mmCIF file of C-alpha atoms and ligand atoms in Angstrom:
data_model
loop_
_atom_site.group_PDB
_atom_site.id
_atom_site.type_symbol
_atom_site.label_atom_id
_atom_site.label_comp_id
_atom_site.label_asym_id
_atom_site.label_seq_id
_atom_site.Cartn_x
_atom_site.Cartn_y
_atom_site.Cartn_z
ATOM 1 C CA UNK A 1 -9.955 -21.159 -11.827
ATOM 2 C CA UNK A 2 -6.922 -21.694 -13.864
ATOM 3 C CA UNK A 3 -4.173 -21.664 -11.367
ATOM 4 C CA UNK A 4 -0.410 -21.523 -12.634
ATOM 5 C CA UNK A 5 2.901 -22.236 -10.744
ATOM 6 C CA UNK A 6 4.993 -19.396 -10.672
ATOM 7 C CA UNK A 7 7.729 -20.630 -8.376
ATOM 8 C CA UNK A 8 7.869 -23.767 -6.314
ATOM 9 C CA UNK A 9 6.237 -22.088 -3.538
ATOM 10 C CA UNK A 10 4.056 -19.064 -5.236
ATOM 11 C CA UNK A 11 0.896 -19.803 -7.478
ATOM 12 C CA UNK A 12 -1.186 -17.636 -8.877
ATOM 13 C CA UNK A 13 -4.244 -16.940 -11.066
ATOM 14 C CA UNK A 14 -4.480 -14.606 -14.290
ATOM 15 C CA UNK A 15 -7.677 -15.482 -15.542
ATOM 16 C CA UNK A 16 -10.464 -14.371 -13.594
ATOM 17 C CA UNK A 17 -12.166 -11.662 -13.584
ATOM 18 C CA UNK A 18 -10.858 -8.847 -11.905
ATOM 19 C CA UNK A 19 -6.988 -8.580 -10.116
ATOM 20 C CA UNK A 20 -4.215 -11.450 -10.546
ATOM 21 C CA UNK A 21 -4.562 -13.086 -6.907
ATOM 22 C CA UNK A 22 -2.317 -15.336 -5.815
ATOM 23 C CA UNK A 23 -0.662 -17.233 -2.567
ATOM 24 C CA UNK A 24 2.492 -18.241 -1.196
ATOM 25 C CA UNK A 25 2.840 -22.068 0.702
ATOM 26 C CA UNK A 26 5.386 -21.502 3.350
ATOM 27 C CA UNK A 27 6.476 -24.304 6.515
ATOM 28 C CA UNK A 28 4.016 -22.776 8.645
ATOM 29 C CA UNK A 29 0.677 -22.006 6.434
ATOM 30 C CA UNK A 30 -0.318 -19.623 3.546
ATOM 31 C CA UNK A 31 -0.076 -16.536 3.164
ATOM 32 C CA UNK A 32 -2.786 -14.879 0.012
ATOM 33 C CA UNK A 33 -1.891 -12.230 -2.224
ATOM 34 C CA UNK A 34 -5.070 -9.993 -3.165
ATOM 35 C CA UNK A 35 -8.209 -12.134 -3.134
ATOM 36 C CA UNK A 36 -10.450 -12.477 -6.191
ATOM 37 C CA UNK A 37 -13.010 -10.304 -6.873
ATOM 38 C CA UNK A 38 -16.092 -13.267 -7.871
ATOM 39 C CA UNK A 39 -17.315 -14.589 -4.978
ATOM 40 C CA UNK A 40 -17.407 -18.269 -6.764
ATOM 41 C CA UNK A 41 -13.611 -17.738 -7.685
ATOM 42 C CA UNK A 42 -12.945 -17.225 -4.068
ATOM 43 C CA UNK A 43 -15.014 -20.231 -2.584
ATOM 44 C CA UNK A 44 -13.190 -22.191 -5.580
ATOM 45 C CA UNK A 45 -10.092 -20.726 -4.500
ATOM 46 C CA UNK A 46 -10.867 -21.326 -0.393
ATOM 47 C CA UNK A 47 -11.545 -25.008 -1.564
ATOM 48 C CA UNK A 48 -8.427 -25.457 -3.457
ATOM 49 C CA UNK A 49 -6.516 -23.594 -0.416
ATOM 50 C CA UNK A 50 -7.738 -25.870 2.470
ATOM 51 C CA UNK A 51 -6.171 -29.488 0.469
ATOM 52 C CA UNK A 52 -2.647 -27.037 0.602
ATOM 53 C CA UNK A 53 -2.658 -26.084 4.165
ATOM 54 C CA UNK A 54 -3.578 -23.236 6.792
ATOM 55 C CA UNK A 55 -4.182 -20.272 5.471
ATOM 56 C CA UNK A 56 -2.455 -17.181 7.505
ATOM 57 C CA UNK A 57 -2.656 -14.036 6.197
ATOM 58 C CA UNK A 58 -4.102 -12.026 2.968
ATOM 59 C CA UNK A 59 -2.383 -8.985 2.191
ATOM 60 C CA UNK A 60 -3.916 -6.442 -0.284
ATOM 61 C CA UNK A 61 -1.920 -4.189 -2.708
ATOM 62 C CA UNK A 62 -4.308 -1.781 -3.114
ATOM 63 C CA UNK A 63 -8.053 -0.228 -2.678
ATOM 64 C CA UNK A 64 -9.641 -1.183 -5.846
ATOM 65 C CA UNK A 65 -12.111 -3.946 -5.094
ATOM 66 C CA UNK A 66 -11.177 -6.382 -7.616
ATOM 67 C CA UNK A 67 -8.278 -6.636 -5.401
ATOM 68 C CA UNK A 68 -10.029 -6.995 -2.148
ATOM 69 C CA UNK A 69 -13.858 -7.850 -2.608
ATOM 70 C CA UNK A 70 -12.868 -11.766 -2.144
ATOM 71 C CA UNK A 71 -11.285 -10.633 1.785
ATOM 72 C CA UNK A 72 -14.705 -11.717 3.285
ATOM 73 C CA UNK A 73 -14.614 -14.862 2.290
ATOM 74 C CA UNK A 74 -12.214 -16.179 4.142
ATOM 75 C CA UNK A 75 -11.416 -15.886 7.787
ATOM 76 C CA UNK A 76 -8.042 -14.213 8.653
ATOM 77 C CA UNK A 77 -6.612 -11.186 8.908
ATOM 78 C CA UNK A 78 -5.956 -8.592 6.326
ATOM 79 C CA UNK A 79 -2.947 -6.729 5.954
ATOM 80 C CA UNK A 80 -2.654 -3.700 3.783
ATOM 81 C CA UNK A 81 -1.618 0.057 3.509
ATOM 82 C CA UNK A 82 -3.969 2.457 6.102
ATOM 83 C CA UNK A 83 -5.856 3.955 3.224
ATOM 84 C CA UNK A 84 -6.955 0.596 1.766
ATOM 85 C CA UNK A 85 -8.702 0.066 5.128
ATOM 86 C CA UNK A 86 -10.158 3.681 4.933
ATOM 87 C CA UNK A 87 -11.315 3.566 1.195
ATOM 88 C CA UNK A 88 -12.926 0.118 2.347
ATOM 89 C CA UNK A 89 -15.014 1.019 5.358
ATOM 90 C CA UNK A 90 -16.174 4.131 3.229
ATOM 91 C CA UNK A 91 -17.312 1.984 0.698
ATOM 92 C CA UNK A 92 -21.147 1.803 0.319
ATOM 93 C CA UNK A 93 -21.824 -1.844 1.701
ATOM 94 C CA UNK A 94 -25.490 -2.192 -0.344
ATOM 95 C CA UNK A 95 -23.863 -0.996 -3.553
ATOM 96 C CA UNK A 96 -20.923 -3.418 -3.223
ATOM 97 C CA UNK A 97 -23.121 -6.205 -2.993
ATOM 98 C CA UNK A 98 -25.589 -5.638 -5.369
ATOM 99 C CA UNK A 99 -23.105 -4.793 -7.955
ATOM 100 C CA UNK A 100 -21.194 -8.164 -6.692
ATOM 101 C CA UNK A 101 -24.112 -10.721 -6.933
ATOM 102 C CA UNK A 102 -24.784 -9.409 -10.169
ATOM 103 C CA UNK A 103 -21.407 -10.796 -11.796
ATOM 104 C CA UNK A 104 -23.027 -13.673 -12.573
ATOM 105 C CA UNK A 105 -25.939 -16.608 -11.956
ATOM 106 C CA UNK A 106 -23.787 -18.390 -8.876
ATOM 107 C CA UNK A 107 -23.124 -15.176 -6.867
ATOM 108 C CA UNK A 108 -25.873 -13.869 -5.097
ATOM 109 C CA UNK A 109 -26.132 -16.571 -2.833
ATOM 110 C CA UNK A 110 -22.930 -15.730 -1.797
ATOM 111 C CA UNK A 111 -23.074 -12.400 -1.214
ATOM 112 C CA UNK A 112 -25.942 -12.525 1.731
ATOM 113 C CA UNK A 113 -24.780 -11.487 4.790
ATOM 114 C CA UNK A 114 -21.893 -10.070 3.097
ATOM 115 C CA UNK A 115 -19.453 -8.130 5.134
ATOM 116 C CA UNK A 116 -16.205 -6.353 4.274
ATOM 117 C CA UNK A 117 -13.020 -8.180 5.996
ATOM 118 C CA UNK A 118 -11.056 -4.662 5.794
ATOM 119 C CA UNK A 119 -7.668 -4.802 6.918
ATOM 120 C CA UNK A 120 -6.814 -5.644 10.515
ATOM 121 C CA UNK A 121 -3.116 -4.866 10.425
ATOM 122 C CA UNK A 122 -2.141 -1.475 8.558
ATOM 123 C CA UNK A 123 1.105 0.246 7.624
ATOM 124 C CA UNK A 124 2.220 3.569 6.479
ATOM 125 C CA UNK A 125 5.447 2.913 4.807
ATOM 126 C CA UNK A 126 6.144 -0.683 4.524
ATOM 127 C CA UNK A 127 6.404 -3.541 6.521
ATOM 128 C CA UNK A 128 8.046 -6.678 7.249
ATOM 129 C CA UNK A 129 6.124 -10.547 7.615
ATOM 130 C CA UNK A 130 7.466 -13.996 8.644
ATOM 131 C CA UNK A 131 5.785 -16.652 8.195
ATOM 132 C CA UNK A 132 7.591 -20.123 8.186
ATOM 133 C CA UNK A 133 10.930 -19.910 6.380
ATOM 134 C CA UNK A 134 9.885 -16.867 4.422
ATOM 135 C CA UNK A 135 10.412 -13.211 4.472
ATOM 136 C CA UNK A 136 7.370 -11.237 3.232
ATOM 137 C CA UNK A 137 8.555 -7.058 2.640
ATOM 138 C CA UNK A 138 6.071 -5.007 1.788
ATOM 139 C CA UNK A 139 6.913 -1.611 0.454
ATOM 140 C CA UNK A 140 3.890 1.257 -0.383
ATOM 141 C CA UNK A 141 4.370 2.669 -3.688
ATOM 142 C CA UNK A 142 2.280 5.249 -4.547
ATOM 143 C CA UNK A 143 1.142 5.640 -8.200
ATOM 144 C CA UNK A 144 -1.965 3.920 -9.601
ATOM 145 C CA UNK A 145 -3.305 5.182 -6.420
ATOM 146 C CA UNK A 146 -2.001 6.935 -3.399
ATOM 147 C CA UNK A 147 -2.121 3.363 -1.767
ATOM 148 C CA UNK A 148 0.055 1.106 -3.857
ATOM 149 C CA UNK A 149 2.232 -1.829 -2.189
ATOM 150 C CA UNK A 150 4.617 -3.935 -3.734
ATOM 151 C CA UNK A 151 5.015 -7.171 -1.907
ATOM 152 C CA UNK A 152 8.264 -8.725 -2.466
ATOM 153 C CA UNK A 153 8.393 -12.384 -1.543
ATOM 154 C CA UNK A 154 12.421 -12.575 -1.062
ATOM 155 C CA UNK A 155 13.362 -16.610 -0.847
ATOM 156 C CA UNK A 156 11.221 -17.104 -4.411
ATOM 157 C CA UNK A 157 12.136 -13.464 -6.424
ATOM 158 C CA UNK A 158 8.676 -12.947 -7.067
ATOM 159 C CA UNK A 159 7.028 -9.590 -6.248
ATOM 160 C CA UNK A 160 3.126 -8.395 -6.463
ATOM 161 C CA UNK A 161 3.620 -5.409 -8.079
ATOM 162 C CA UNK A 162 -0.166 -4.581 -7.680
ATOM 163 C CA UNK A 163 -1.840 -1.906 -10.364
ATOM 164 C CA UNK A 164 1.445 -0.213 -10.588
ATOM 165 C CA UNK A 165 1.475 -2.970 -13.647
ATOM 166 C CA UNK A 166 -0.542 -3.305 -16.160
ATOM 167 C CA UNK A 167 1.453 -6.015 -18.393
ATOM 168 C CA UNK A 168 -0.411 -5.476 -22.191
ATOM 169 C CA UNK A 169 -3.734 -4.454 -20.822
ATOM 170 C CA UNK A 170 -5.599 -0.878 -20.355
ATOM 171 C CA UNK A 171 -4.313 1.094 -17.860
ATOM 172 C CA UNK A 172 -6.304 2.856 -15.800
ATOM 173 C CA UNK A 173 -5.378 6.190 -14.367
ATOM 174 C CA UNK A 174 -8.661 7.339 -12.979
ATOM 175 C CA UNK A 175 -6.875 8.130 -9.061
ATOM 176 C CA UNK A 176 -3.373 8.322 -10.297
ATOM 177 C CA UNK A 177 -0.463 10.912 -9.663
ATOM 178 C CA UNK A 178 1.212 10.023 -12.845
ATOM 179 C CA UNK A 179 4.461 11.629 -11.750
ATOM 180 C CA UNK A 180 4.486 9.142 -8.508
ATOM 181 C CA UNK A 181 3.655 6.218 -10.797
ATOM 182 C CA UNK A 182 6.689 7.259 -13.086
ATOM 183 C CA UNK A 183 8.448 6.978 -9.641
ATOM 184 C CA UNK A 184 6.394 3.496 -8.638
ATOM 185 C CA UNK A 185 7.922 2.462 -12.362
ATOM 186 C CA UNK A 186 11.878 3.110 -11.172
ATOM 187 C CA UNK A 187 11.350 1.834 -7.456
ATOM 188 C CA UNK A 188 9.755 -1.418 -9.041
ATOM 189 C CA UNK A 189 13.194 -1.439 -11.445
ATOM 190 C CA UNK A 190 15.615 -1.272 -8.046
ATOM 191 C CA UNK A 191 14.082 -4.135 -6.553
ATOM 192 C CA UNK A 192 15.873 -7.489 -6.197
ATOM 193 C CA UNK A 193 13.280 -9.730 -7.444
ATOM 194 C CA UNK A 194 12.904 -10.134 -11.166
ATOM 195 C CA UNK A 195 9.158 -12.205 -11.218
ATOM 196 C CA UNK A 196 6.541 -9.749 -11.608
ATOM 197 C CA UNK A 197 2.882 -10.688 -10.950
ATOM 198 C CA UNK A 198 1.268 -7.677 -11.874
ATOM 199 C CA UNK A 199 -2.185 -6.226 -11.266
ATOM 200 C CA UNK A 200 -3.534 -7.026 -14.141
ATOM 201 C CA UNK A 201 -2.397 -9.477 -17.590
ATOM 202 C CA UNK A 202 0.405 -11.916 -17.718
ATOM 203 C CA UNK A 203 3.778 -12.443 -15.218
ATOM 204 C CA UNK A 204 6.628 -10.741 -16.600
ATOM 205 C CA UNK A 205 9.494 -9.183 -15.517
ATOM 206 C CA UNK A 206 11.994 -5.898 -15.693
ATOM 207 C CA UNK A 207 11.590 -5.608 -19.198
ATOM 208 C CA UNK A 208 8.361 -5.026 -19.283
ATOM 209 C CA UNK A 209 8.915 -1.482 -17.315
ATOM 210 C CA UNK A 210 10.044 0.990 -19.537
ATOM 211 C CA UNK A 211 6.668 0.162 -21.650
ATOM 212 C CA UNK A 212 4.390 0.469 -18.514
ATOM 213 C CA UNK A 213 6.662 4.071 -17.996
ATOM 214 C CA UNK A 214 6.516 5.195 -21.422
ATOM 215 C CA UNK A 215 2.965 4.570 -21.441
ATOM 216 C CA UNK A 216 2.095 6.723 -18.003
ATOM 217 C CA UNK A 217 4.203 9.324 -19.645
ATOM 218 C CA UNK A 218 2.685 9.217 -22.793
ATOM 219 C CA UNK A 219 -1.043 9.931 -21.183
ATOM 220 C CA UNK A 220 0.622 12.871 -19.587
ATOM 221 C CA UNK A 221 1.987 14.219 -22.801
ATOM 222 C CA UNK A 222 -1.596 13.989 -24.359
ATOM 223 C CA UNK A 223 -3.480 15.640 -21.867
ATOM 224 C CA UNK A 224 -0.931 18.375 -21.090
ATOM 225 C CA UNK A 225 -1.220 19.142 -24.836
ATOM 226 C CA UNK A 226 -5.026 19.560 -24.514
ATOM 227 C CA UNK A 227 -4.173 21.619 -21.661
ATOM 228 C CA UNK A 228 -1.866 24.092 -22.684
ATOM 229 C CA UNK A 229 -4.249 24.297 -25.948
ATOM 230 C CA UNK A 230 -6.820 25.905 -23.414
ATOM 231 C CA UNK A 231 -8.831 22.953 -23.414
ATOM 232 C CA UNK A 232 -11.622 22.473 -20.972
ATOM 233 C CA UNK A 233 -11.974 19.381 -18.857
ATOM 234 C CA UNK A 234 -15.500 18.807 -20.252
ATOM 235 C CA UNK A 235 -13.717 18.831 -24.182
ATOM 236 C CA UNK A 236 -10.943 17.120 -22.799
ATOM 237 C CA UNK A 237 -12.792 13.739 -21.749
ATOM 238 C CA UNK A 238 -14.897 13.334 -25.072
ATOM 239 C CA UNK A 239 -12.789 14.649 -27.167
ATOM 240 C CA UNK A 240 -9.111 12.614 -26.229
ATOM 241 C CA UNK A 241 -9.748 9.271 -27.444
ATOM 242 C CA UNK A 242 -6.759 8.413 -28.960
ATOM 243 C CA UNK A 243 -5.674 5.971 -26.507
ATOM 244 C CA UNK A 244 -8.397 3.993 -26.489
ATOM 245 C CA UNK A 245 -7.302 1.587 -28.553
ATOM 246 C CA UNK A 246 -3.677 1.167 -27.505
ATOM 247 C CA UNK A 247 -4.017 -2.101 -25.251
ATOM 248 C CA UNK A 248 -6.828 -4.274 -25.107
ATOM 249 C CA UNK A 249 -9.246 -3.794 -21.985
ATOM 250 C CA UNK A 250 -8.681 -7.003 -20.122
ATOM 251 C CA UNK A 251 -11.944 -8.130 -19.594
ATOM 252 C CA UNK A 252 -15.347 -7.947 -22.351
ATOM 253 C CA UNK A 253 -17.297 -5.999 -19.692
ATOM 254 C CA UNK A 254 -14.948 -3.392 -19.330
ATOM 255 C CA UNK A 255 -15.909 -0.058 -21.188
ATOM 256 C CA UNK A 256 -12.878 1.314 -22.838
ATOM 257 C CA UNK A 257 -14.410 4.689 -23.747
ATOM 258 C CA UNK A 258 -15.425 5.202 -20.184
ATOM 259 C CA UNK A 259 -11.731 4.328 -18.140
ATOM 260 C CA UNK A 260 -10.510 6.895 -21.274
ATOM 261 C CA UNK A 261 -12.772 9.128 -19.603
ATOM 262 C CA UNK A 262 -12.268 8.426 -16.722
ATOM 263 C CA UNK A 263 -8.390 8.796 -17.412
ATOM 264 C CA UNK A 264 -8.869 12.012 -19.218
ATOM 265 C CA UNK A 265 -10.831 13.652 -16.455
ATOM 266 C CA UNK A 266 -7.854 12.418 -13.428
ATOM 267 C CA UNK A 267 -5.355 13.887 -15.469
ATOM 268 C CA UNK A 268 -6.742 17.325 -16.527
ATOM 269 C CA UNK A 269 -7.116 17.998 -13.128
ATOM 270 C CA UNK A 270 -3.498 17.025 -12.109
ATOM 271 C CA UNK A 271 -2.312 18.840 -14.879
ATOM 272 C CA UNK A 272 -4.135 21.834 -13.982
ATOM 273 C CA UNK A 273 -3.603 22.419 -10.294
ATOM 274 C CA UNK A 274 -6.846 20.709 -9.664
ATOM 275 C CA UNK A 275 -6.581 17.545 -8.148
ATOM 276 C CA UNK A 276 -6.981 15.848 -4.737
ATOM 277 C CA UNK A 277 -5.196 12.378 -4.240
ATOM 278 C CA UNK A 278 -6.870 9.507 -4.050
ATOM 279 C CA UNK A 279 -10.229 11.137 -4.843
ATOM 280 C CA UNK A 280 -11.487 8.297 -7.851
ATOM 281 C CA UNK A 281 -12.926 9.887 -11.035
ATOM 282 C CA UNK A 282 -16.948 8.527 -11.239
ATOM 283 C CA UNK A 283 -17.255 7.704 -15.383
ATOM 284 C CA UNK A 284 -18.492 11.317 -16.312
ATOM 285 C CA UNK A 285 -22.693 10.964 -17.424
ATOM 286 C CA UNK A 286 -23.853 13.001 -20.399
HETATM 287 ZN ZN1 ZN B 1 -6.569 -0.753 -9.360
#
């Protein structure tokens, strides 16, 4: 763990593998953002928690594990968006933790008895958390997936932005209604904070928006060309690679070729009348 002081009350992490997790130290205990996705970053991260204080609350921003695979390991309740808890409790429990335990040497041990900590307290729209002198809001945003949250941590400026930001790193779009993203992109602009953690890559701020827009856009472009060319879905995913290349994946495991896919295949079916929200693209086999 490499953790970094973003204000004088927020910290975070943007080196592990998997989401940008984070916590906030308030007068009356911690609250987590996200929780890592190695189960030796989050016993690292449970150890470095308990010499800070109580920890409270985690609150997820969305349903990909690398944001909420790390829940279990600690022992209070989750807060997220309804359809994080659903898209948890659907997830195959054997899978998860076989695929876990095999992220490195340390983590099987970890991952016996594993058991997801899905969220206990759910919202719809947005809600609002004190804890101590602070004043958590939590808005959904739709976008990456239909179950986006920014959490906006008002007496420090700093917001979560979740996937909705990917600063310099591989987006994926393999759930995404690129149109609500675009939308996600503005909302995220109108906010009053100006500290972005985001999903994925390094803190940044407003500026870094009209990239992350511009990008979602440009994926659109691409595919709705292939589309209105008559292309098939099938030609569509191995034969649109150009965007592979554009931002480096964030992590050496990561397949680029297969979230292109992956992005390819979520987008051809938007673009063609085709898709059902928050229904994950599987990496097509061949
Ligand atoms: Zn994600």
């Amino acid at each position: 763990m490499a953790l970094q002081q973003v204000t004088s009350n927020v910290f975070t992490d943007i080196t592990c593998r998997g989401c940008n997790f984070g916590f906030l130290t308030t007068s009356d205990g911690i609250v987590m953002f996200d929780s890592p996705h190695k189960p030796s970053d989050a016993m690292a991260l449970k150890a470095e928690l308990a010499r800070r204080g109580e920890l409270r609350y985690i609150i997820n921003t969305e349903p990909h594990g690398d944001h909420w695979t790390g829940n279990s390991f600690f022992d209070v309740p989750v807060i997220a968006h309804e359809g994080v808890r659903r898209r948890i409790l659907e997830t195959d429990l054997e899978q998860h933790v076989q695929r876990t335990a095999s992220f490195g040497p340390d983590e099987p041990q970890y991952m016996e008895g594993y058991q997801f900590n899905a969220p206990a307290i759910t919202f719809e729209n947005g809600m609002t958390l004190r804890v101590g002198d602070h004043t958590i809001q939590i808005i959904h945003m739709p976008g990456h997936t239909a179950y986006q949250a920014a959490i906006c941590i008002k007496e420090e400026g700093v917001v979560w932005t979740s996937d909705n930001v990917f600063n310099k790193v591989q987006s994926f779009l393999q759930e995404c209604s690129p149109d609500q993203w675009l939308t996600a992109v503005e909302s995220l602009r109108r906010l009053d904070e100006e500290i972005f953690v985001p999903g994925h890559g390094e803190i940044c701020g407003k500026e870094y928006l009209d990239e992350q827009g511009s990008y979602i856009q440009e994926w659109k472009d691409y595919v709705w060309n292939a589309v209105e060319r008559g292309m098939s879905k099938e030609d569509a995913i191995y034969s649109l690679t150009n965007l592979t290349e554009r931002y480096p994946m964030e992590a050496a495991h990561q397949d680029a070729a297969a979230v292109m896919r992956m992005n390819v295949a979520n987008l051809h079916d938007y673009l063609t009348g085709n898709w059902v929200p928050s229904n994950p693209q599987a990496p097509p086999a061949r």
